[in-house]
XYZ file of C-alpha atoms in Angstrom:
756
model
C 86.598 103.608 96.472
C 83.075 104.954 96.384
C 80.300 102.499 97.138
C 78.332 103.313 94.027
C 81.144 102.008 91.838
C 80.424 98.497 93.038
C 76.782 98.591 92.013
C 78.029 98.025 88.485
C 78.930 94.494 89.482
C 75.539 93.445 90.899
C 75.024 90.962 88.073
C 78.435 89.468 88.695
C 77.683 89.082 92.398
C 74.527 87.072 91.762
C 76.553 84.437 89.952
C 78.587 83.675 93.085
C 75.670 83.158 95.455
C 75.468 79.912 97.480
C 79.173 79.277 96.924
C 82.545 80.947 97.428
C 83.740 79.650 94.067
C 84.299 82.399 91.507
C 82.623 81.689 88.178
C 84.874 83.984 86.129
C 88.339 83.168 84.746
C 89.283 86.853 85.192
C 87.990 88.298 88.482
C 86.518 91.757 88.120
C 86.779 92.862 91.736
C 89.617 93.089 94.285
C 88.269 90.464 96.716
C 88.092 87.846 94.000
C 91.851 88.091 93.531
C 92.451 87.112 97.152
C 93.799 83.603 97.731
C 93.502 82.858 101.478
C 95.421 79.594 100.930
C 98.622 81.433 100.001
C 101.263 80.412 102.555
C 99.106 77.814 104.338
C 102.021 75.364 104.333
C 104.828 76.658 106.509
C 108.510 76.528 105.697
C 109.146 75.845 109.378
C 107.090 77.957 111.759
C 103.455 79.108 111.964
C 101.782 79.276 108.535
C 99.077 81.614 107.361
C 95.455 80.594 107.869
C 92.628 80.906 105.314
C 90.680 83.315 107.483
C 87.123 84.380 106.694
C 86.144 87.697 108.260
C 85.211 91.270 107.545
C 87.939 93.921 107.857
C 89.193 94.219 111.453
C 86.125 92.372 112.733
C 85.673 90.607 116.054
C 84.384 87.433 114.387
C 86.944 85.432 112.404
C 86.861 81.787 111.358
C 88.858 79.225 109.437
C 88.501 75.459 109.173
C 90.113 73.789 112.172
C 92.678 71.194 111.141
C 96.140 70.244 112.326
C 97.755 71.385 109.092
C 96.635 72.343 105.619
C 97.295 68.797 104.426
C 95.211 67.221 107.212
C 92.471 64.935 105.932
C 89.909 65.981 108.527
C 88.442 69.130 110.009
C 86.994 69.517 113.484
C 83.324 70.301 112.884
C 82.405 73.766 111.636
C 84.271 76.763 113.081
C 82.379 79.544 114.879
C 84.964 82.041 116.139
C 88.743 82.342 116.337
C 89.952 84.137 119.467
C 93.624 84.261 118.447
C 95.172 84.106 114.981
C 97.535 81.423 116.329
C 94.739 78.832 116.318
C 92.756 79.373 119.500
C 89.015 79.093 118.932
C 85.757 78.899 120.847
C 82.723 76.688 120.331
C 82.210 74.248 117.494
C 79.210 73.313 115.375
C 78.740 69.765 114.093
C 76.045 68.043 112.084
C 74.914 64.434 112.104
C 72.368 62.310 110.271
C 71.341 58.966 111.675
C 70.233 57.234 114.838
C 70.446 59.142 118.111
C 72.798 56.511 119.568
C 75.469 57.800 117.185
C 75.501 61.295 118.648
C 78.851 62.668 119.887
C 79.852 66.061 121.366
C 82.033 66.942 118.384
C 82.823 65.361 115.023
C 85.809 65.196 112.712
C 84.926 65.188 109.023
C 86.655 64.479 105.763
C 85.981 67.292 103.344
C 86.070 68.107 99.652
C 85.437 70.971 97.224
C 86.474 73.471 99.868
C 86.378 77.080 98.686
C 87.418 80.061 100.777
C 87.172 83.752 100.030
C 87.551 86.563 102.562
C 83.754 86.789 102.684
C 82.704 83.121 102.436
C 83.583 79.562 103.446
C 82.119 76.543 101.643
C 82.904 72.847 101.958
C 81.291 69.552 101.001
C 81.467 66.661 103.448
C 81.104 63.684 101.166
C 80.688 60.908 103.735
C 77.864 62.772 105.466
C 76.567 64.195 102.161
C 76.303 67.708 103.577
C 77.304 71.025 102.024
C 78.016 73.894 104.420
C 78.536 77.567 103.570
C 79.246 80.489 105.897
C 79.196 84.262 105.465
C 80.488 86.496 108.291
C 79.438 89.842 109.625
C 81.458 91.800 112.181
C 80.082 90.069 115.305
C 77.827 87.428 113.788
C 77.642 84.943 110.941
C 75.223 82.743 109.057
C 75.635 79.128 107.928
C 73.599 77.449 105.256
C 73.547 73.645 105.568
C 72.216 71.383 102.842
C 71.475 67.743 103.751
C 71.289 65.191 100.945
C 70.391 62.102 103.008
C 66.792 61.322 103.990
C 67.676 60.753 107.639
C 67.082 62.678 110.849
C 69.448 65.676 110.836
C 71.029 66.884 114.070
C 73.012 70.031 114.870
C 75.414 69.862 117.819
C 76.955 72.919 119.508
C 80.055 72.150 121.564
C 81.882 74.162 124.193
C 84.979 73.537 126.261
C 85.366 75.140 129.701
C 81.983 76.781 129.481
C 78.254 76.287 129.654
C 75.386 76.049 127.159
C 71.634 76.120 127.556
C 68.567 76.169 125.341
C 66.113 79.031 125.478
C 63.119 79.500 123.165
C 64.478 76.916 120.717
C 67.818 78.708 120.614
C 71.175 77.951 122.192
C 73.144 80.397 124.266
C 76.147 80.141 126.549
C 79.802 80.942 126.983
C 83.300 79.536 126.830
C 86.086 80.593 129.182
C 89.192 81.134 127.083
C 91.837 82.016 129.668
C 90.360 81.982 133.180
C 89.209 85.606 133.107
C 87.907 86.280 129.608
C 84.689 84.702 128.364
C 83.267 84.636 124.869
C 79.473 84.347 124.608
C 77.247 82.936 121.893
C 73.605 83.189 120.917
C 72.557 80.782 118.130
C 69.247 80.169 116.421
C 68.030 78.100 113.471
C 65.638 78.793 110.623
C 63.712 75.634 111.429
C 62.482 74.897 114.972
C 63.971 71.672 116.368
C 61.661 68.875 117.451
C 63.906 67.835 120.343
C 66.948 69.018 122.292
C 69.376 67.033 124.437
C 72.711 67.203 126.260
C 75.442 65.083 124.687
C 78.652 64.071 126.433
C 81.210 61.508 125.341
C 79.497 58.964 127.608
C 75.770 59.746 127.534
C 72.737 61.551 126.107
C 70.489 63.447 128.556
C 66.963 64.558 127.602
C 66.013 65.773 131.090
C 67.686 69.187 131.132
C 68.335 72.073 128.800
C 71.645 73.149 130.364
C 75.060 71.500 130.055
C 76.568 70.291 133.299
C 79.880 69.018 131.997
C 82.898 71.219 131.214
C 83.141 69.495 127.847
C 79.612 68.951 126.599
C 77.293 69.755 123.749
C 73.667 70.569 123.114
C 72.097 68.751 120.183
C 68.992 69.761 118.241
C 67.052 67.148 116.283
C 65.096 68.367 113.258
C 62.144 66.860 111.385
C 62.642 63.887 109.110
C 63.560 64.665 105.492
C 64.849 68.157 106.347
C 67.127 69.193 103.489
C 68.152 72.745 104.336
C 68.758 74.660 107.566
C 70.133 78.150 108.087
C 71.995 78.767 111.324
C 72.737 82.302 112.424
C 74.641 83.269 115.553
C 76.068 86.242 117.368
C 79.298 86.436 119.348
C 80.099 88.749 122.268
C 82.746 89.289 124.921
C 80.162 91.032 127.123
C 77.172 88.724 127.648
C 74.720 86.306 126.062
C 72.201 89.142 125.775
C 74.746 91.228 123.907
C 75.520 88.308 121.580
C 71.812 88.174 120.751
C 71.716 91.942 120.210
C 74.753 91.736 117.921
C 73.047 89.050 115.842
C 69.776 90.929 115.568
C 71.554 94.150 114.627
C 73.699 92.565 111.912
C 71.736 89.565 110.593
C 68.027 90.179 111.253
C 66.794 87.374 108.976
C 67.898 84.165 107.266
C 68.624 85.698 103.864
C 71.986 84.062 103.161
C 72.294 85.647 99.709
C 71.795 89.145 101.073
C 74.558 88.624 103.627
C 76.878 87.264 100.938
C 76.319 90.286 98.717
C 76.894 92.639 101.638
C 80.122 90.910 102.701
C 81.464 90.964 99.136
C 80.707 94.665 98.823
C 82.457 95.468 102.103
C 85.609 93.624 101.060
C 85.637 95.086 97.566
C 85.216 98.599 98.900
C 87.967 98.063 101.476
C 90.511 96.435 99.173
C 89.534 98.892 96.447
C 91.167 101.671 98.437
C 94.234 100.620 96.479
C 93.651 99.877 92.804
C 96.350 98.144 90.773
C 96.566 97.816 86.995
C 98.715 95.722 84.693
C 98.825 92.494 82.718
C 100.247 90.333 85.524
C 97.136 88.740 87.052
C 99.259 86.599 89.368
C 100.871 89.716 90.840
C 97.391 91.100 91.553
C 96.540 87.950 93.510
C 99.704 88.263 95.606
C 99.041 91.961 96.170
C 95.393 91.731 97.182
C 95.994 88.629 99.292
C 98.682 90.543 101.165
C 96.441 93.587 101.545
C 93.583 91.405 102.870
C 95.908 89.982 105.524
C 96.678 93.432 106.890
C 92.983 93.699 107.827
C 92.952 90.569 109.991
C 94.110 92.570 112.976
C 93.644 94.721 114.994
C 90.091 93.631 115.792
C 87.323 95.959 116.935
C 85.747 94.779 120.202
C 83.152 97.542 120.415
C 79.636 96.094 120.529
C 77.078 98.845 120.153
C 78.643 101.499 122.372
C 80.264 99.089 124.851
C 83.337 96.904 124.898
C 84.918 94.327 127.177
C 88.547 94.941 128.091
C 90.676 92.106 129.416
C 93.161 94.742 130.565
C 91.002 95.379 133.628
C 88.310 92.719 133.189
C 85.564 95.321 132.923
C 82.887 96.341 130.427
C 83.245 99.962 129.358
C 80.979 102.429 127.590
C 82.617 104.541 124.905
C 81.702 106.061 121.558
C 85.237 105.578 120.205
C 85.851 102.056 118.818
C 88.128 99.890 120.942
C 90.665 97.701 119.122
C 92.993 94.982 120.352
C 94.943 91.920 119.122
C 98.120 93.486 117.762
C 101.657 92.100 117.840
C 103.360 95.474 117.716
C 106.917 94.142 117.353
C 105.835 92.848 113.950
C 103.293 95.466 112.885
C 104.930 98.802 113.730
C 107.284 98.407 110.767
C 104.755 98.377 107.915
C 101.161 97.534 108.958
C 100.662 100.653 111.059
C 102.389 102.887 108.467
C 100.123 101.421 105.758
C 97.064 102.244 107.859
C 98.193 105.857 108.242
C 97.721 106.121 104.473
C 94.523 104.174 103.744
C 92.821 103.960 107.178
C 93.967 107.046 109.145
C 90.803 107.274 111.243
C 91.062 103.627 112.285
C 94.771 104.112 113.033
C 93.926 107.006 115.340
C 91.316 104.879 117.100
C 93.825 102.060 117.521
C 96.382 104.317 119.176
C 93.578 105.693 121.324
C 92.876 102.073 122.264
C 96.509 101.624 123.343
C 96.111 104.616 125.658
C 92.937 103.165 127.177
C 94.595 99.768 127.646
C 97.477 101.360 129.526
C 95.087 103.276 131.762
C 93.202 100.085 132.577
C 96.282 98.108 133.628
C 97.879 98.166 137.064
C 100.988 99.749 135.614
C 100.132 102.426 133.069
C 102.586 101.150 130.456
C 102.148 101.157 126.708
C 101.177 97.611 125.664
C 103.556 95.525 123.578
C 101.410 92.586 122.440
C 97.788 93.444 123.264
C 95.483 90.498 122.647
C 91.810 89.751 123.297
C 92.913 88.307 126.646
C 95.153 91.243 127.610
C 98.760 92.270 127.031
C 101.050 89.263 126.724
C 104.269 91.381 126.795
C 105.995 89.297 124.119
C 109.192 89.839 122.118
C 111.772 92.525 122.861
C 111.718 96.318 122.989
C 108.651 98.566 123.281
C 107.846 99.674 119.753
C 104.332 100.932 120.427
C 106.037 104.314 120.718
C 106.918 104.081 117.013
C 103.257 103.725 116.049
C 102.482 106.922 117.960
C 105.114 109.196 116.452
C 104.756 107.721 112.965
C 101.010 108.352 112.929
C 101.344 111.812 114.446
C 104.051 112.903 112.014
C 101.806 111.769 109.154
C 98.852 113.835 110.286
C 96.840 111.188 112.147
C 95.022 112.594 115.158
C 92.146 111.200 117.229
C 94.374 110.582 120.258
C 96.001 112.626 123.009
C 99.719 112.891 122.197
C 100.693 113.899 125.735
C 98.916 110.869 127.237
C 100.488 108.632 124.618
C 103.900 110.032 125.517
C 103.444 109.376 129.233
C 102.488 105.711 128.762
C 105.246 105.164 126.192
C 107.854 106.778 128.414
C 106.688 104.732 131.411
C 106.619 101.517 129.390
C 110.210 102.039 128.314
C 111.807 103.531 131.430
C 109.841 101.824 134.245
C 109.259 98.346 132.826
C 111.923 95.692 132.492
C 113.706 95.746 129.156
C 114.146 91.985 129.398
C 112.260 90.233 126.561
C 108.871 88.646 127.237
C 108.615 90.333 130.629
C 106.012 92.575 132.227
C 108.022 93.035 135.419
C 109.228 96.388 136.733
C 112.813 97.149 135.788
C 115.495 95.248 137.641
C 119.272 95.229 137.767
C 119.807 94.273 134.133
C 117.508 97.033 132.903
C 119.053 99.553 135.283
C 122.446 98.670 133.817
C 121.160 99.813 130.419
C 120.055 103.170 131.810
C 123.388 103.621 133.595
C 125.724 102.404 130.849
C 123.830 102.587 127.564
C 123.695 98.906 126.695
C 122.229 95.686 128.034
C 125.001 93.440 129.372
C 125.478 89.934 127.971
C 126.517 86.800 129.806
C 129.499 84.757 128.788
C 128.821 81.328 127.351
C 127.829 79.008 130.192
C 127.477 81.825 132.733
C 124.433 81.290 134.968
C 121.590 83.802 134.848
C 120.820 85.350 138.245
C 118.519 88.245 137.321
C 114.886 87.420 138.120
C 113.571 89.808 135.455
C 115.058 87.651 132.662
C 112.834 85.014 131.054
C 114.510 81.578 131.385
C 113.886 80.629 127.743
C 113.946 84.015 125.991
C 117.225 85.076 127.672
C 118.482 88.670 127.642
C 118.751 89.206 123.867
C 121.180 92.003 124.783
C 122.092 93.293 121.319
C 118.506 93.194 120.049
C 117.273 94.983 123.188
C 120.000 97.631 123.052
C 119.401 98.432 119.394
C 115.624 98.299 119.772
C 115.627 100.531 122.849
C 117.915 103.053 121.150
C 115.297 103.330 118.400
C 112.525 103.592 121.005
C 114.439 106.426 122.682
C 114.663 108.205 119.331
C 110.887 107.890 118.972
C 110.385 109.241 122.505
C 112.648 112.180 121.661
C 110.575 113.055 118.598
C 107.368 113.103 120.661
C 109.065 115.137 123.413
C 110.110 117.671 120.801
C 106.529 117.964 119.527
C 105.313 118.544 123.100
C 108.052 121.057 123.910
C 109.736 118.874 126.555
C 113.272 120.118 125.913
C 115.089 118.179 128.655
C 113.413 114.903 127.725
C 114.203 115.540 124.068
C 117.890 116.012 124.768
C 118.054 113.045 127.144
C 116.403 110.583 124.788
C 118.232 111.865 121.710
C 121.478 111.075 123.504
C 120.157 107.610 124.356
C 119.127 107.031 120.764
C 122.838 106.695 119.937
C 123.358 103.836 122.390
C 123.684 101.355 119.529
C 127.211 102.755 119.139
C 128.166 101.137 122.459
C 127.914 97.651 120.938
C 129.467 98.340 117.552
C 132.673 96.407 117.060
C 134.740 98.561 114.735
C 137.156 95.689 114.055
C 134.460 93.395 112.657
C 131.778 95.858 111.570
C 129.062 93.989 113.548
C 127.035 94.736 116.644
C 128.629 92.530 119.252
C 127.417 91.575 122.763
C 129.415 93.018 125.688
C 129.662 91.848 129.267
C 129.038 94.099 132.269
C 132.744 95.073 132.337
C 132.592 96.514 128.843
C 134.375 93.633 127.131
C 133.138 92.006 123.939
C 132.111 88.388 124.473
C 134.802 86.157 122.934
C 135.037 83.859 121.118
C 131.982 84.793 119.080
C 130.540 83.786 115.712
C 128.003 86.151 114.129
C 126.251 83.245 112.427
C 125.994 80.600 115.132
C 126.732 82.093 118.547
C 123.983 82.898 121.018
C 122.263 79.551 121.504
C 118.746 78.694 120.376
C 117.364 81.565 118.320
C 120.618 83.421 119.085
C 118.747 84.707 122.161
C 121.850 85.041 124.302
C 122.982 87.769 121.904
C 120.270 88.770 119.430
C 116.718 87.457 119.038
C 115.330 84.968 116.465
C 117.910 86.155 113.910
C 121.684 86.164 113.998
C 124.254 88.953 113.864
C 124.071 89.310 110.076
C 120.495 90.592 110.305
C 120.948 92.726 113.432
C 123.931 94.367 111.755
C 121.407 96.708 110.105
C 118.982 97.303 112.964
C 119.473 101.064 113.271
C 116.510 102.279 111.211
C 116.497 105.749 112.772
C 120.100 106.682 111.950
C 121.254 104.913 108.820
C 123.609 107.767 107.945
C 125.518 107.193 111.183
C 125.568 103.431 110.614
C 127.207 104.078 107.254
C 129.854 106.173 108.970
C 130.445 103.510 111.623
C 131.089 100.992 108.863
C 133.661 103.263 107.236
C 131.625 104.964 104.528
C 129.366 103.990 101.703
C 131.763 101.638 99.892
C 132.291 99.506 103.000
C 128.575 99.688 103.738
C 127.810 98.337 100.269
C 130.467 95.659 100.613
C 128.937 94.539 103.919
C 125.450 94.377 102.409
C 126.668 92.301 99.488
C 128.656 90.070 101.831
C 125.483 89.267 103.788
C 123.653 88.147 100.650
C 126.638 86.093 99.499
C 127.708 84.392 102.715
C 126.465 80.775 102.913
C 124.733 79.362 105.974
C 128.016 77.916 107.172
C 126.389 74.686 108.256
C 123.889 72.162 107.039
C 120.333 73.432 106.708
C 119.330 70.885 109.326
C 121.728 72.376 111.872
C 121.160 75.998 110.881
C 117.367 75.857 111.126
C 117.476 73.747 114.271
C 119.137 76.732 115.907
C 117.392 79.531 113.981
C 113.907 78.362 112.912
C 112.735 81.971 112.384
C 115.654 82.689 110.058
C 114.183 81.143 106.888
C 113.728 82.677 103.445
C 117.478 82.876 103.098
C 119.539 84.669 100.521
C 122.917 83.959 102.020
C 122.647 85.168 105.616
C 119.744 87.499 104.819
C 116.360 86.253 106.045
C 113.233 87.287 104.158
C 111.136 85.466 106.755
C 111.391 87.757 109.755
C 110.468 91.373 110.333
C 113.920 92.763 111.353
C 114.991 92.155 107.735
C 112.227 94.043 105.977
C 114.002 97.385 105.621
C 117.395 95.971 104.641
C 116.889 95.741 100.841
C 116.112 99.477 100.764
C 119.412 100.480 102.364
C 121.219 100.803 99.021
C 119.209 104.009 98.545
C 121.150 105.524 101.440
C 124.499 105.122 99.662
C 123.399 106.526 96.329
C 122.812 103.209 94.536
C 119.024 102.876 94.328
C 119.289 100.570 91.307
C 120.586 97.875 93.656
C 117.474 98.271 95.821
C 115.317 97.957 92.692
C 117.007 94.712 91.696
C 117.017 93.255 95.192
C 113.367 94.025 95.958
C 112.104 92.485 92.717
C 114.264 89.411 93.234
C 113.049 88.893 96.797
C 109.398 89.350 95.834
C 109.727 86.844 93.004
C 111.621 84.305 95.082
C 109.673 84.338 98.315
C 106.151 85.660 97.772
C 104.170 83.535 95.372
C 100.598 82.529 94.695
C 100.913 79.040 96.119
C 100.651 77.085 99.368
C 104.262 77.826 100.356
C 104.171 81.348 99.008
C 105.157 83.087 102.263
C 108.707 82.433 103.535
C 108.035 82.405 107.293
C 105.678 83.420 110.067
C 103.491 86.072 108.454
C 102.449 87.413 111.883
C 98.939 88.502 110.956
C 99.956 91.168 108.471
C 103.451 91.976 109.691
C 105.138 90.600 106.594
C 102.241 91.073 104.175
C 102.384 94.856 104.582
C 105.980 94.729 103.315
C 104.658 93.055 100.165
C 101.901 95.656 99.718
C 104.337 98.559 100.007
C 107.069 96.947 97.926
C 104.743 96.001 95.074
C 103.457 99.588 94.987
C 107.061 100.763 94.764
C 107.984 102.380 98.083
C 108.553 101.526 101.754
C 108.654 103.265 105.204
C 112.219 102.415 106.246
C 112.026 104.551 109.406
C 108.603 104.622 111.078
C 108.484 108.007 112.792
C 110.261 109.807 109.965
C 107.576 110.799 107.441
C 109.367 109.665 104.287
C 109.280 106.673 101.962
C 112.220 105.037 100.207
C 111.516 104.238 96.555
C 111.878 100.671 95.356
C 110.568 99.198 92.101
C 106.871 99.398 91.163
C 105.436 96.059 90.088
C 102.277 97.386 88.408
C 101.592 99.639 85.451
C 99.537 101.892 87.683
C 98.616 102.062 91.359
C 95.892 104.373 92.614
C 95.685 104.955 96.374
C 92.394 106.489 97.494
C 92.914 108.949 100.344
C 90.500 110.063 103.054
C 90.603 113.625 101.753
C 88.761 112.482 98.622
C 91.881 112.688 96.448
C 94.211 109.942 95.325
C 97.914 109.336 94.881
C 99.009 107.489 91.750
C 102.200 105.633 90.891
C 102.513 105.198 87.129
C 105.125 103.018 85.438
C 105.643 104.036 81.818
C 107.168 101.451 79.498
C 105.593 98.932 81.854
C 106.432 95.263 81.688
C 106.675 92.714 84.502
C 110.362 92.404 83.593
C 111.136 96.130 83.548
C 112.235 96.607 87.142
C 114.726 99.459 86.790
C 113.803 103.137 87.071
C 115.249 105.217 84.241
C 113.774 108.558 85.297
C 110.934 109.942 87.382
C 108.490 112.825 87.737
C 106.474 113.974 90.735
C 103.385 115.964 89.807
C 104.823 116.597 86.355
C 108.231 117.840 87.514
C 111.498 115.884 87.177
C 112.214 113.872 90.334
C 115.801 112.793 90.769
C 115.722 111.442 94.301
C 115.042 107.941 95.588
C 112.593 108.990 98.294
C 109.579 111.221 98.805
C 107.796 112.612 101.849
C 104.445 111.684 103.297
C 103.247 115.216 102.551
C 103.948 114.550 98.856
C 101.508 111.645 99.101
C 98.896 112.880 101.572
C 97.526 115.704 99.432
C 97.208 113.538 96.349
C 99.399 113.586 93.270
C 101.162 111.524 90.643
C 104.571 109.854 90.836
C 105.661 108.691 87.379
C 108.497 106.352 86.492
C 110.059 105.518 83.162
C 111.022 101.866 83.446
C 113.563 99.642 81.708
C 115.130 96.196 81.963
C 118.650 97.486 82.635
C 119.676 99.806 85.472
C 120.178 103.522 85.081
C 122.912 103.869 87.672
C 122.885 107.643 87.400
C 119.237 108.118 88.449
C 119.021 109.569 91.985
C 122.694 108.744 92.578
C 123.280 112.002 94.429
C 120.065 111.829 96.464
C 120.293 110.400 99.958
C 117.078 109.957 101.998
C 116.902 111.819 105.313
C 118.081 109.937 108.366
C 117.732 110.809 112.061
C 115.949 114.053 111.207
C 114.185 115.651 108.254
C 117.235 116.943 106.445
C 119.681 115.215 104.145
C 123.257 114.615 105.188
C 126.194 114.206 102.791
C 127.628 110.708 102.607
C 131.400 110.439 102.798
């Protein structure tokens, strides 16, 4: 959305200054719909966090507490280095006698308010109100002291060093033994005294910490009632942290920073406008959209960036991004960015290429973080981000270089989950025989490339690698590499090697080609089903062939059997107590029968009815799942949200379409939740989805038009969207089973295949 549109709201902005709390019962701007607390209480695994940051920014914070329900927070947060809770530095305040000083404090809190652009909390025992506004690599706190006692500010670091310089504090914290994060902090009021505080002593004789866990404290004049604290963060140096601060926050004007941060978020979220009477749905939508901007994070500071992939500082004019869990994000976050942030998506893929070139082995990363590639989960789906972006017109990266690192990362690296080792005997077996061999129950693992806890995950790896080979084949075709194309297209059918035609499931096989028996598709495979699948059981991995759904339908005996199997999944009970089921499969929450709404391998499944000519079933299922599992409350996300991995599914599904096969430039149609959606495109045009006869209860499509012409198919192409246009639906509360019944979305390649 154009910047000038937001100037209309200047008067509204002024009413929110000094506090995150919105003063209007009906928010007028996208960012005011966002509820960062949505999903902060987990069903079982990692919850969401109420993160304050600018889109894709290096600096992120949230209050540090054990759980949302915890009574106390650990000081004031300064920077999060991982969305899983890792942080650096900590700022505390204290009023009283110097003998009461401690390195870090835990506070009770009240009246906490969090928006994407602001954090505010009142600490009633200390009688202090604190508010923060972030910039990309810096932030500003405003502290208000109500007691008439000496105020102190205490900056804490762990595994680092701090020192005072010109009435400021600078230093670093080592976060993993090779990566350091630096800080430069200054206050609006000069302190009258500084000191080193440890848990055992206070030292006035030096201005540099000597302890690995120590703090520097500033004492301020008596009866000080307000202090602004501004600081810069860097992964390069203290000097760069200072430069970042001075570039972004040159003064102590808290209100100016608040207005700027609000405008940035409203412009960013305003790239998708939604209309309708359901205000709660808007909160869920914009909260989900905001979460897709938490990662990746841009590490470029000026024209330099630190890379943990080689431990060096580089100079480059192209922004460098990291912190991306690709196993989760390739499915929907990256495809969403190809639509609303294509330039950033190109820069992110360019960043992958640079990461690979900086590592000892030039392999496409799998889980690139601030501290380097952690090589988590199974398969190597970075290749999907490359071909999906390229097939949707995203450039800004060298496709041939991307192909080389993707090919190397898949064919040279071990296929064993959570491993960065070169391929070993288990991986070589896949390349020789077309599947990863499983061990029988109780059989001892002897392959050194296999992680002792994560196991082989043989079915998940086989299916995932078959999809990766399909992606490689598509890139090879674009580059004119005919032999590679044919080789990897053949390998993309390897999922067939584990299909058990007698049961209709993908079933682990031993190295002799025999199915592992006895075997239960619900409970076999040990903790997380890792000896067969990975985090989910066989009911979910039954559908993990996103690149060739037409063939999967044939394997299952045609569309009627395919439908029967889908319905059976939703209607099959857990088969055990919840206590026992979740003790084995803690990722497999958000259940509807054996279906799990809480983990990424399930996200495409509700759209599969489109591929058998029954899109009305997809419409019903999507609306039901959204209503059941994604809500505007503390438990409103069914599982580990994975920093946008699941939220992007919500964004797409509420708009009314979804990228079932990243790499194939089409979208399966679901059920639009809003009366109108307007997607602003980089070309200056927009794509609209309009729901006539709109009502929150009217979930079924009766008919459709694309750019004014009748549209009787349950999918559309990216090219239909990318040039701008209008997709119109006539909605109703009962299904029109005839609409798009004869239209089957493309699968495997861009042409439709008849379904038998």
